[in-house]
Amino acid sequence: MGISPIQYRPWKGERTALNLRVYVILKSIFRHGLKSTGVKILLILAFLFVYAFQFVSVLLFGHETLDAGEMSSNFNAFGLALFAILLTAVITSDLISEDLSSKSFVLYFSRAIKTRDYLVGKAGGAILIMSLLCFLPPVLLAVVSILTQSGSDYWSSIKVLGSTVVAGVFVTVFFVPYGLMLSSLTKRRSYAAVGTFMSFFVLTIISGAFSEFDSAWRVISPAESLSYAVDWIFGQSLPSYINEGALFAFLASFIIVPALVLYWRVQRQAVGK
Amino acid sequence: MSAAVDDVGQQTPVREPAHEDGPPGIGSYLFSARDLTVSFGPVIALDGFSVDIPRGIVGLLGPNGAGKSTFIKASLGLVTPKKGAIFVGGLDSRTQSLQIRDGVGYMPEHDCLVPSMNAVELVSYFGLISGMMTRDSMQRSHEVLDFVGVGEERYRQIKSYSTGMKQKVKLAQAIVHDPPLLFLDEPTSGMDPQGREEMLELVRMIGSSDKTVLVSSHILQEVELVCDYIVIISNGKLVQEGETKTLVAGEEGVQSLTIRGDEGSLTRFVRMLGEACEIMEAKEEGGKQMTLLIRGCRDGSRIFGLARDSGVQIRRYQPERLDLEEVFLRSFRGGGKDGN
Ligand SMILES: Nc1ncnc2c1ncn2[C@@H]1O[C@H](COP(=O)(O)OP(=O)(O)OP(=O)(O)O)[C@@H](O)[C@H]1O
Ligand SMILES: [Mg+2]
C-alpha cells in the first residue's frame, strides 16, 4: 500500500538551554545573508566607494597620530549611510515579511521562543551583517592608522579608536529597526525593500527642499543627521544651524519608534491568532 | 535545559479530577484543561471546557468551528484564555507556558512552512530552535523525513511540494525533537485517500511509543480507526468523552436483532416480543426483514423460542454496536448513552 515501513524512533539527546535558542535564529540569518550574492556585491562595492581611498591614503601618507578630525571625515558617514540603507533594505526586507506570508510564526511561537527572543535573533543577525559594512572597515582603518603612525602619542590615538568603535556601533544599529519595521508591515518582501529605500530618499528630498529656506531642516535627512552624529561622537563642533536637541530627538525616534511598532506587530502574531 | 522536557515526560500532574464519574485511570493524565474559556470578540470559541486527556492517541472530534483548533492553540499559549487553565505534566499554562511548549510538538492545520527553504533545512532549523545540537538536528531531520516518507524531494524548495508532502513535512517538524506530547490539527486535511491512510499509519506508529497524541479531526472514520480515546466537542463545550471501544459499544443490555419472515409472522413476532421485553426501535428492511433494538430480554433462548413459534428466522442477534457517527449524532441530539 506504499505505507512507510520505517518505525518511529524516539530521540533521547541533550537539549540546549532556552536562552541559547536565539543564537540559532541569529546564526541562520547571518549565514544566509553571507551566501547571498547581492549582499556580497553590495559589501564589496561599499568598501570600494566608501573606504578604499582612505585606506590607500593612510598607508601612503605619513601621519603622526590618529587625529579625531581626520578620522571623523575618513569615517565618511554620509557615503556610508547610502550603502547602509541599501544593505538594510536587502537583508531586513524578508526577515519578518516571509514569516508573515508563510504563517511560519506559529512554528516559532509553538516552541519555547518568546517575542523578545525572536526579535533579538532576527535583529541580531541583521546587525551582524551590517557590522561588516559599518563597523569593521572604519575600525580596521583606525587600527591600520595607529599601526602606521609616526608619533608616539598612542594614548590620544586610542581614544579616537574608541570613538570610532562607538560611531561604528551606532551606524551599524541605526537602520535595522526601521528596516525590520517595514518588513513587519507587509507580506511582500519587495514592498518592504522598496519602502525602506524610498522612505530614506523621500526624507532626504524633503530635507533638501526645506533646507533651502532653513538649514535646520537638514536633520530630517537620515544620512545628514547620521554624519552630524558621527562628528559629534568624534568631538567635532556641529554647524550653528543644527539644533542638537532636534538632532538627537530625530535620531532617537528613528530607532525607538520603529522598534516599538515592530514589537507590537510581532507580539500580535505570537499571542492572539 | 533538558529538565523541562523531562518534566513534561515524567511528572505526574497534581490536580483534582474534573468529573466525579470521570473515565478510568485518573491520576495518570499528562494533560488536562480546567474551565477553559476563550473568546474572540463576541465569538465564544471555548466555553468552560474541561477535559482530561489520557496517554495514547486521543481524538478531538467536532464539527467546523467547534473550537478544536482554539483548544490546541490555547494549550500552546498561542491564544490567551479569558478564564481557566491548562495543565501539562504538572505545569500551569498561565505561568509556565514556555516550559510547556518545550515539551510539545505542534502540527498546525494551515500552511506554515517557509516556501523558500527545503525540507531538510526547515526541519533541522526548527529542531535547532527546539534546542537540539547542530549535528543531532541534522541527523534527526533525515530520520524523521525518512519516517514520514519524504524522499529525495527533501532537497527541493518547499514551494514546489504537493499538499500531501507539505503535510508530511509539517508532521516531521513537529516530531523532530521527540516531544512527549503532540498536537496534530487535522493531519489528513487536503490529502487523497492513500495519503490519508499513510498519515494515519504514521500517527499510529508515533502513538505506539508512549506519547500523548491529540489528533483533531471532523472525520469520524479516521478518528475511530486510530484513536484509543475520543473527546467530542461542539460549540466550545465538551459533549462526550470516553474510550473508543466504550463509546461505540452501545448501551448495556441493548441488543440488536435482525429477523426474516413473511409479513404476518413478523407482525406476530413483534407483538409477542413486545410483551416480553422493551422494543426501543424497529426498522423494516424491504418488507421481509426487520432490525429491532431491544432492551430487557435477558434470556436469549426465550427470543429463539418466540421466533420458532411465530415462524420467523433469526438472522443476527448481538449486543448493539454503534459506529462513531451514531455516537456523534446522538451526542448532538442531547441524548446519547448517558444522556437521555
Ligand atoms: N482569530 C480568530 N478571530 C475570530 N474568531 C475566531 C478566530 N479563531 C477562531 N475563531 C472562531 O472561534 C470558533 C472556533 O474556531 P476553531 O478554529 O477553534 O474551530 P475548529 O473546531 O478548529 O474548526 P475547523 O474544523 O473548521 O478547523 C469559530 O467560530 C471561529 O470562527
Ligand atoms: Mg480547526
XYZ file of C-alpha atoms and ligand atoms in Angstrom:
645
model
C 0.000 0.000 0.000
C 3.046 2.196 -0.146
C 2.939 2.653 3.578
C 6.263 3.583 5.054
C 7.737 0.541 6.766
C 10.089 2.672 8.869
C 9.148 2.606 12.532
C 9.067 5.688 14.692
C 12.284 6.027 16.636
C 12.400 8.080 19.812
C 15.248 10.536 20.266
C 16.991 10.947 23.571
C 19.548 13.692 23.171
C 20.612 16.752 25.096
C 18.733 19.988 24.539
C 20.309 23.405 24.880
C 19.206 25.992 27.420
C 16.182 28.081 26.464
C 18.149 31.324 26.319
C 20.634 29.918 23.801
C 17.967 29.341 21.180
C 18.045 32.958 19.964
C 21.532 32.317 18.582
C 20.046 29.764 16.214
C 17.952 32.459 14.561
C 20.844 34.899 14.581
C 23.327 32.480 13.089
C 20.957 31.312 10.422
C 20.298 34.875 9.249
C 23.971 35.734 9.240
C 24.929 32.668 7.239
C 22.041 33.045 4.870
C 22.952 36.706 4.321
C 26.563 35.905 3.544
C 25.534 33.304 0.992
C 23.547 35.888 -0.957
C 25.366 37.242 -3.993
C 23.580 40.587 -3.702
C 24.879 41.099 -0.192
C 28.406 40.157 -1.202
C 28.410 42.534 -4.168
C 26.995 45.333 -2.073
C 29.627 44.835 0.618
C 32.454 44.939 -1.903
C 31.094 47.985 -3.747
C 30.512 49.809 -0.490
C 34.034 49.108 0.642
C 35.472 50.349 -2.634
C 33.410 53.521 -2.734
C 33.438 54.450 0.912
C 36.756 53.265 2.322
C 39.261 52.183 -0.338
C 40.629 55.674 -0.836
C 41.052 56.236 2.905
C 42.997 53.017 3.324
C 45.298 53.941 0.468
C 45.928 57.420 1.817
C 46.536 56.194 5.366
C 49.055 53.701 4.073
C 50.777 56.076 1.654
C 50.905 59.335 3.558
C 52.691 59.647 6.814
C 50.779 60.783 9.892
C 51.863 61.479 13.421
C 48.797 60.230 15.295
C 45.238 59.164 14.589
C 43.528 62.533 14.609
C 39.863 62.861 15.619
C 39.039 65.424 12.928
C 40.686 63.363 10.254
C 39.096 60.090 11.357
C 35.709 61.769 11.539
C 35.979 62.781 7.901
C 37.572 59.455 6.929
C 34.613 57.714 8.560
C 32.635 59.110 5.634
C 29.308 58.708 7.411
C 27.293 60.308 4.619
C 28.546 57.941 1.948
C 28.318 55.044 4.364
C 24.666 55.857 5.090
C 23.745 55.484 1.417
C 25.173 51.983 1.262
C 23.910 51.140 4.724
C 20.307 51.867 3.750
C 20.704 49.740 0.615
C 22.144 46.846 2.593
C 19.418 47.215 5.215
C 16.763 47.044 2.520
C 18.324 43.893 1.095
C 18.836 41.988 4.330
C 15.919 43.009 6.534
C 13.131 43.075 3.960
C 12.363 39.357 4.116
C 13.176 38.703 7.759
C 9.648 39.285 9.073
C 7.580 39.557 5.895
C 8.394 35.998 4.898
C 7.206 34.651 8.249
C 4.053 36.740 7.872
C 3.222 35.480 4.412
C 4.058 31.839 5.141
C 2.491 31.953 8.644
C 5.624 30.284 9.952
C 5.310 32.404 13.083
C 3.394 29.532 14.655
C 6.372 27.232 14.195
C 8.488 29.618 16.262
C 5.930 30.516 18.862
C 4.711 26.965 19.434
C 8.255 26.367 20.619
C 9.960 27.801 23.671
C 10.583 31.144 21.966
C 9.345 34.490 23.239
C 8.606 37.555 21.143
C 11.738 39.108 22.552
C 13.905 36.114 21.615
C 12.522 36.091 18.119
C 13.241 39.801 17.644
C 16.673 39.664 19.232
C 17.538 36.777 16.925
C 16.271 38.490 13.791
C 17.730 41.912 14.606
C 20.981 40.352 15.829
C 21.508 38.532 12.550
C 20.879 41.703 10.560
C 23.140 43.760 12.822
C 25.935 41.257 12.420
C 25.813 41.624 8.638
C 25.536 45.411 8.886
C 28.648 45.431 11.041
C 30.648 44.057 8.117
C 29.926 47.320 6.353
C 29.547 49.912 9.101
C 31.772 48.682 11.893
C 34.593 46.516 10.611
C 36.050 48.798 7.876
C 36.210 52.052 9.897
C 37.600 50.275 12.945
C 40.129 48.487 10.751
C 41.042 51.820 9.198
C 41.635 53.313 12.632
C 43.747 50.342 13.674
C 45.831 50.473 10.496
C 46.274 54.163 11.020
C 47.558 53.627 14.560
C 49.916 50.894 13.424
C 51.433 53.155 10.808
C 51.602 56.332 12.856
C 54.985 58.048 13.210
C 54.377 59.822 16.512
C 54.434 58.225 19.937
C 51.223 59.647 21.424
C 49.362 56.382 21.332
C 47.013 57.415 24.096
C 45.260 60.086 22.047
C 45.083 57.693 19.085
C 43.484 55.009 21.229
C 40.832 57.493 22.343
C 39.991 58.194 18.718
C 39.829 54.438 18.127
C 37.312 54.314 20.972
C 35.206 56.985 19.266
C 35.447 55.020 16.015
C 34.093 51.930 17.758
C 31.174 53.912 19.213
C 30.395 55.537 15.867
C 30.667 52.155 14.131
C 28.217 50.541 16.529
C 25.824 53.450 16.186
C 25.737 53.396 12.384
C 25.530 49.592 12.363
C 22.425 49.568 14.515
C 20.821 52.727 13.188
C 18.791 51.460 10.209
C 17.998 47.939 11.397
C 14.838 48.628 13.471
C 13.491 50.766 10.652
C 14.058 48.060 8.043
C 12.570 45.375 10.273
C 9.538 47.525 10.992
C 8.787 47.864 7.292
C 9.296 44.138 6.892
C 6.761 43.501 9.645
C 4.158 45.718 7.973
C 3.831 43.752 4.751
C 3.782 40.181 3.486
C 5.743 41.112 0.383
C 9.480 41.302 0.568
C 9.658 43.692 -2.358
C 7.320 46.185 -0.706
C 9.469 46.182 2.402
C 12.700 46.613 0.462
C 11.413 49.375 -1.792
C 9.673 51.009 1.168
C 12.866 51.110 3.200
C 14.833 52.565 0.372
C 12.219 55.031 -0.848
C 11.358 56.452 2.548
C 15.046 57.186 3.034
C 15.096 59.174 -0.172
C 11.807 60.907 0.481
C 13.161 62.139 3.809
C 16.338 63.261 2.080
C 14.391 65.133 -0.609
C 12.103 66.819 1.915
C 15.132 67.791 3.931
C 16.831 69.188 0.841
C 13.772 71.197 -0.222
C 13.123 72.751 3.166
C 16.736 73.471 3.998
C 16.700 75.937 1.098
C 14.705 78.114 3.486
C 16.041 76.952 6.835
C 19.140 74.806 7.223
C 17.785 73.343 10.461
C 15.722 71.017 8.264
C 18.840 69.124 7.386
C 18.392 66.907 10.445
C 15.494 65.019 8.911
C 17.737 63.594 6.243
C 18.924 60.307 7.780
C 22.296 60.451 6.014
C 22.966 64.029 7.106
C 21.861 63.564 10.672
C 23.908 60.398 10.864
C 27.021 62.254 9.743
C 26.372 65.057 12.249
C 26.019 62.428 14.949
C 29.325 60.843 13.931
C 31.013 64.262 14.013
C 29.589 64.753 17.463
C 30.906 61.364 18.616
C 34.376 62.390 17.414
C 34.050 65.593 19.430
C 33.785 67.886 16.397
C 31.702 71.025 16.621
C 28.402 70.988 14.758
C 27.332 73.782 12.375
C 25.478 76.554 14.183
C 22.216 75.945 12.266
C 21.953 72.440 13.739
C 19.937 72.262 16.902
C 21.451 69.444 18.962
C 18.149 68.698 20.711
C 16.332 68.323 17.386
C 19.142 66.159 16.023
C 19.092 63.737 18.909
C 15.310 63.671 19.036
C 15.243 62.717 15.371
C 17.935 60.066 15.748
C 16.322 58.552 18.825
C 12.872 58.441 17.284
C 14.300 56.874 14.121
C 15.372 53.934 16.280
C 12.756 53.802 19.032
C 9.507 54.304 17.121
C 10.240 51.537 14.586
C 11.376 49.232 17.395
C 8.075 49.743 19.223
C 5.965 49.230 16.101
C 7.958 46.115 15.296
C 7.477 44.692 18.772
C 3.770 45.361 18.629
C 3.408 43.726 15.210
C 5.231 40.569 16.243
C 3.586 40.361 19.641
C 0.228 40.326 17.887
C 1.334 37.287 15.919
C 2.808 35.496 18.904
C -0.292 35.782 21.053
C -3.668 36.292 19.543
C -4.004 34.270 16.405
C 17.807 22.710 29.735
C 16.627 19.232 29.208
C 14.935 19.373 32.613
C 11.846 20.984 31.136
C 11.465 18.130 28.718
C 11.841 15.567 31.424
C 9.284 17.434 33.486
C 6.710 17.071 30.828
C 7.602 13.495 30.243
C 7.752 12.164 33.745
C 5.937 14.217 36.317
C 2.536 13.168 37.461
C 0.215 16.145 37.421
C -1.151 17.389 40.693
C -4.770 18.280 40.250
C -8.274 17.361 41.196
C -10.421 15.370 38.787
C -12.853 17.292 36.631
C -15.756 14.932 36.841
C -16.592 12.728 39.763
C -17.618 9.944 37.437
C -14.674 10.544 35.141
C -13.048 7.940 32.976
C -10.803 5.288 34.489
C -7.129 5.902 35.150
C -7.394 9.321 36.823
C -4.033 10.490 38.084
C -2.152 9.254 35.060
C -3.018 12.248 32.917
C -0.306 14.161 31.193
C -2.605 16.838 30.045
C -5.816 18.397 31.297
C -7.874 21.548 30.873
C -9.997 23.240 33.515
C -12.901 25.519 32.764
C -11.219 26.947 29.706
C -12.946 29.953 28.174
C -11.623 31.669 25.069
C -13.427 34.319 23.093
C -12.647 36.331 20.010
C -14.681 39.486 20.400
C -18.282 38.358 20.520
C -17.479 34.789 19.394
C -17.079 32.355 22.260
C -14.770 29.709 20.865
C -14.361 27.709 24.067
C -16.968 27.867 26.771
C -15.906 26.428 30.121
C -14.183 23.477 28.505
C -12.778 20.881 30.915
C -11.176 17.639 29.893
C -8.555 15.104 30.930
C -6.514 13.660 28.142
C -5.098 10.207 28.864
C -1.934 8.847 27.275
C -2.182 7.298 23.858
C -3.837 8.586 20.726
C -6.741 10.820 21.558
C -9.199 12.108 19.005
C -10.542 15.628 19.351
C -13.692 15.446 17.342
C -16.148 18.145 16.449
C -17.823 19.952 13.564
C -16.296 23.007 11.889
C -15.978 25.899 14.273
C -16.406 23.673 17.329
C -13.256 25.066 18.925
C -10.786 22.253 18.251
C -8.002 24.423 16.908
C -8.660 27.040 19.541
C -8.235 24.420 22.241
C -4.896 23.355 20.793
C -3.707 26.933 20.432
C -4.756 27.758 23.968
C -2.772 24.752 25.164
C 0.299 26.153 23.460
C -0.260 29.649 24.792
C -0.893 30.950 21.270
C -4.236 32.360 22.393
C -4.845 33.735 25.851
C -7.817 32.214 27.676
C -10.212 34.573 29.397
C -10.688 32.046 32.133
C -9.398 28.661 33.173
C -6.071 26.961 32.665
C -4.303 24.043 31.085
C -2.024 21.676 32.933
C 0.621 19.705 31.130
C 2.678 17.353 33.237
C 2.172 19.480 36.329
C 2.993 22.735 34.537
C 0.433 25.527 34.515
C -0.169 27.254 31.195
C -0.796 30.570 32.894
C 2.703 30.828 34.313
C 4.845 28.201 32.603
C 3.768 28.204 29.003
C 7.368 28.325 27.793
C 8.263 25.105 29.588
C 5.061 23.512 28.340
C 5.877 24.430 24.775
C 9.323 22.978 25.109
C 7.845 19.518 25.526
C 5.215 19.795 22.843
C 5.138 19.207 19.128
C 2.552 21.053 17.053
C 1.363 20.397 13.550
C -0.826 23.385 12.636
C -3.885 22.976 10.493
C -2.949 25.637 7.925
C 0.100 26.130 5.767
C 3.009 27.301 7.871
C 6.113 26.156 6.016
C 8.666 28.632 4.707
C 8.423 28.199 0.923
C 11.992 29.215 0.182
C 13.525 26.541 2.396
C 13.846 22.868 1.578
C 12.517 20.185 3.893
C 15.869 19.309 5.444
C 16.686 22.946 6.140
C 13.298 23.614 7.623
C 13.071 20.552 9.834
C 16.638 20.868 11.119
C 16.261 24.622 11.669
C 13.201 24.126 13.849
C 14.984 21.222 15.548
C 17.728 23.672 16.490
C 15.172 26.159 17.734
C 13.762 23.369 19.873
C 17.209 23.164 21.424
C 18.870 20.339 19.533
C 22.575 20.424 18.778
C 23.559 21.069 15.158
C 24.688 17.535 14.422
C 21.767 15.905 16.244
C 19.226 18.043 14.492
C 20.627 17.341 11.034
C 20.750 13.614 11.660
C 17.329 13.541 13.247
C 15.791 15.592 10.393
C 16.819 12.949 7.917
C 15.484 10.292 10.251
C 12.050 11.881 10.622
C 11.848 12.724 6.922
C 12.558 9.062 6.186
C 9.890 8.159 8.697
C 7.191 10.378 7.205
C 8.165 9.283 3.719
C 9.686 12.364 2.109
C 12.372 11.045 -0.225
C 14.832 12.901 -2.425
C 12.317 15.736 -2.708
C 13.615 16.844 0.664
C 16.290 18.857 -1.132
C 13.762 20.767 -3.223
C 12.240 24.041 -2.126
C 9.017 23.557 -0.224
C 7.103 25.821 -2.600
C 7.265 23.024 -5.174
C 5.643 20.459 -2.859
C 2.172 18.956 -3.153
C -0.266 19.358 -0.274
C 0.384 15.799 0.830
C 4.122 16.366 1.023
C 3.648 19.590 2.915
C 1.514 17.743 5.441
C 4.305 15.234 5.908
C 6.905 17.950 6.416
C 4.587 19.657 8.894
C 4.428 16.401 10.805
C 8.207 15.964 10.579
C 8.920 19.358 12.140
C 6.510 18.526 14.963
C 8.285 15.294 15.907
C 11.891 16.259 15.224
C 12.625 16.889 18.913
C 10.633 13.811 20.006
C 8.191 15.609 22.293
C 6.137 13.579 24.787
C 3.004 15.494 23.820
C 1.927 16.028 20.255
C -0.885 18.155 18.824
C -1.906 17.261 15.308
C -4.507 19.652 13.961
C -6.318 17.899 11.110
C -3.280 15.964 9.927
C -5.048 14.486 6.911
C -6.559 17.693 5.630
C -6.213 18.055 1.877
C -4.805 14.552 1.343
C -6.047 11.871 -1.021
C -7.327 8.524 0.341
C -3.960 6.826 0.114
C -2.204 9.794 1.654
C -4.731 9.776 4.469
C -4.116 6.162 5.152
C -0.374 6.727 5.240
C -0.771 9.674 7.557
C -2.990 7.682 9.908
C -0.478 4.849 9.891
C 2.235 7.357 10.871
C 0.065 8.646 13.695
C -0.499 5.098 14.858
C 3.226 4.367 14.860
C 4.026 7.561 16.761
C 1.295 6.770 19.265
C 2.731 3.362 19.999
C 5.827 4.947 21.539
C 4.327 6.056 24.866
C 3.246 9.507 23.854
C 0.132 11.528 24.169
C -1.025 12.399 20.682
C -4.033 14.664 20.351
C -5.477 14.429 16.853
C -8.136 16.916 15.891
C -10.464 15.966 13.098
C -14.008 16.177 11.890
C -13.752 12.908 10.029
C -15.315 10.236 12.176
C -13.997 7.146 10.444
C -10.411 8.320 10.776
C -10.687 9.005 14.442
C -12.385 5.701 15.051
C -9.577 3.924 13.237
C -6.603 5.293 15.121
C -7.749 6.755 18.431
C -7.891 4.930 21.739
C -9.866 7.694 23.370
C -12.259 10.246 21.968
C -13.272 13.708 23.085
C -16.244 15.219 21.309
C -16.533 18.984 21.340
C -19.237 21.226 19.990
C -19.812 24.953 20.342
C -16.819 25.151 22.619
C -18.237 22.653 25.074
C -17.387 19.078 25.894
C -20.267 16.902 24.788
C -18.914 13.396 25.159
C -15.700 11.623 26.008
C -14.576 8.099 26.562
C -12.573 5.211 25.258
C -13.350 4.485 21.655
C -14.433 0.930 22.369
C -16.771 2.024 25.168
C -18.275 4.818 23.101
C -19.091 2.573 20.211
C -20.135 -0.349 22.432
C -23.666 0.951 22.803
C -25.811 0.765 25.886
C -25.515 -2.174 28.199
C -28.356 -4.683 27.896
C -29.388 -3.384 24.493
C -29.382 -5.986 21.764
C -29.778 -5.691 18.093
C -31.935 -8.361 16.483
C -32.433 -8.970 12.785
C -35.265 -11.260 11.754
C -36.663 -12.514 8.472
C -40.042 -13.872 7.576
C -43.323 -13.066 5.823
C -45.285 -10.046 6.867
C -47.788 -11.878 9.032
C -45.250 -13.787 11.043
C -43.100 -10.697 11.509
C -46.042 -8.758 12.949
C -46.942 -11.663 15.209
C -43.384 -11.993 16.445
C -43.026 -8.275 17.175
C -46.298 -8.304 19.120
C -45.234 -11.260 21.250
C -41.752 -9.867 21.736
C -43.225 -6.562 22.857
C -44.936 -8.362 25.728
C -41.686 -9.990 26.813
C -39.299 -7.030 26.612
C -38.966 -3.414 25.557
C -38.621 -2.655 21.846
C -36.673 0.575 21.509
C -36.572 0.805 17.781
C -37.883 -1.197 14.858
C -36.690 -0.760 11.318
C -38.235 -2.509 8.362
C -35.825 -3.558 5.710
C -37.676 -4.239 2.497
C -40.812 -5.907 3.859
C -39.292 -9.305 4.573
C -36.670 -8.300 7.084
C -36.583 -6.215 10.245
C -33.960 -4.995 12.632
C -35.042 -4.368 16.202
C -33.285 -2.715 19.071
C -34.498 -4.378 22.238
C -33.833 -3.970 25.911
C -34.528 -6.132 28.938
C -34.635 -9.565 27.338
C -32.032 -11.241 29.468
C -32.776 -14.640 28.168
C -31.836 -15.237 24.572
C -33.459 -18.643 24.428
C -36.848 -17.055 25.004
C -36.423 -14.976 21.871
C -35.406 -18.009 19.874
C -38.486 -19.793 21.241
C -40.777 -16.956 20.181
C -39.202 -16.924 16.771
C -39.799 -20.622 16.305
C -43.417 -20.278 17.413
C -44.179 -17.372 15.075
C -42.255 -18.817 12.151
C -39.555 -16.176 11.680
C -35.925 -16.755 11.127
C -33.274 -15.050 13.277
C -30.520 -13.633 11.126
C -28.480 -11.763 13.681
C -28.663 -11.356 17.436
C -25.904 -9.421 19.165
C -25.203 -6.579 21.569
C -25.709 -3.200 19.995
C -22.631 -1.690 18.413
C -22.725 1.906 17.303
C -20.454 3.413 14.809
C -18.875 6.672 15.762
C -21.195 8.584 13.527
C -24.095 7.358 15.595
C -22.322 8.400 18.806
C -21.605 11.755 17.290
C -25.180 12.327 16.170
C -26.626 11.107 19.454
C -24.408 13.431 21.476
C -25.673 16.365 19.466
C -29.264 15.318 19.951
C -28.556 15.752 23.648
C -29.354 12.109 24.081
C -26.578 9.607 23.870
C -25.865 6.704 26.068
C -25.659 8.524 29.344
C -27.798 11.452 28.323
C -31.471 10.822 27.564
N -8.579 34.518 15.253
C -9.912 34.430 15.341
N -10.689 35.530 15.287
C -12.021 35.457 15.394
N -12.708 34.326 15.554
C -12.011 33.180 15.605
C -10.582 33.162 15.497
N -10.163 31.890 15.591
C -11.267 31.137 15.746
N -12.375 31.906 15.755
C -13.752 31.421 15.928
O -13.770 30.532 17.016
C -14.599 29.414 16.739
C -13.810 28.137 16.893
O -12.840 28.072 15.889
P -11.809 26.891 15.714
O -10.862 27.293 14.658
O -11.263 26.526 17.038
O -12.750 25.709 15.190
P -12.362 24.262 14.707
O -13.104 23.319 15.560
O -10.891 24.121 14.650
O -12.970 24.229 13.255
P -12.407 23.590 11.894
O -12.841 22.178 11.885
O -13.099 24.378 10.841
O -10.938 23.767 11.877
C -15.149 29.640 15.345
O -16.437 30.169 15.476
C -14.226 30.636 14.732
O -14.906 31.457 13.839
Mg -9.541 23.788 13.237
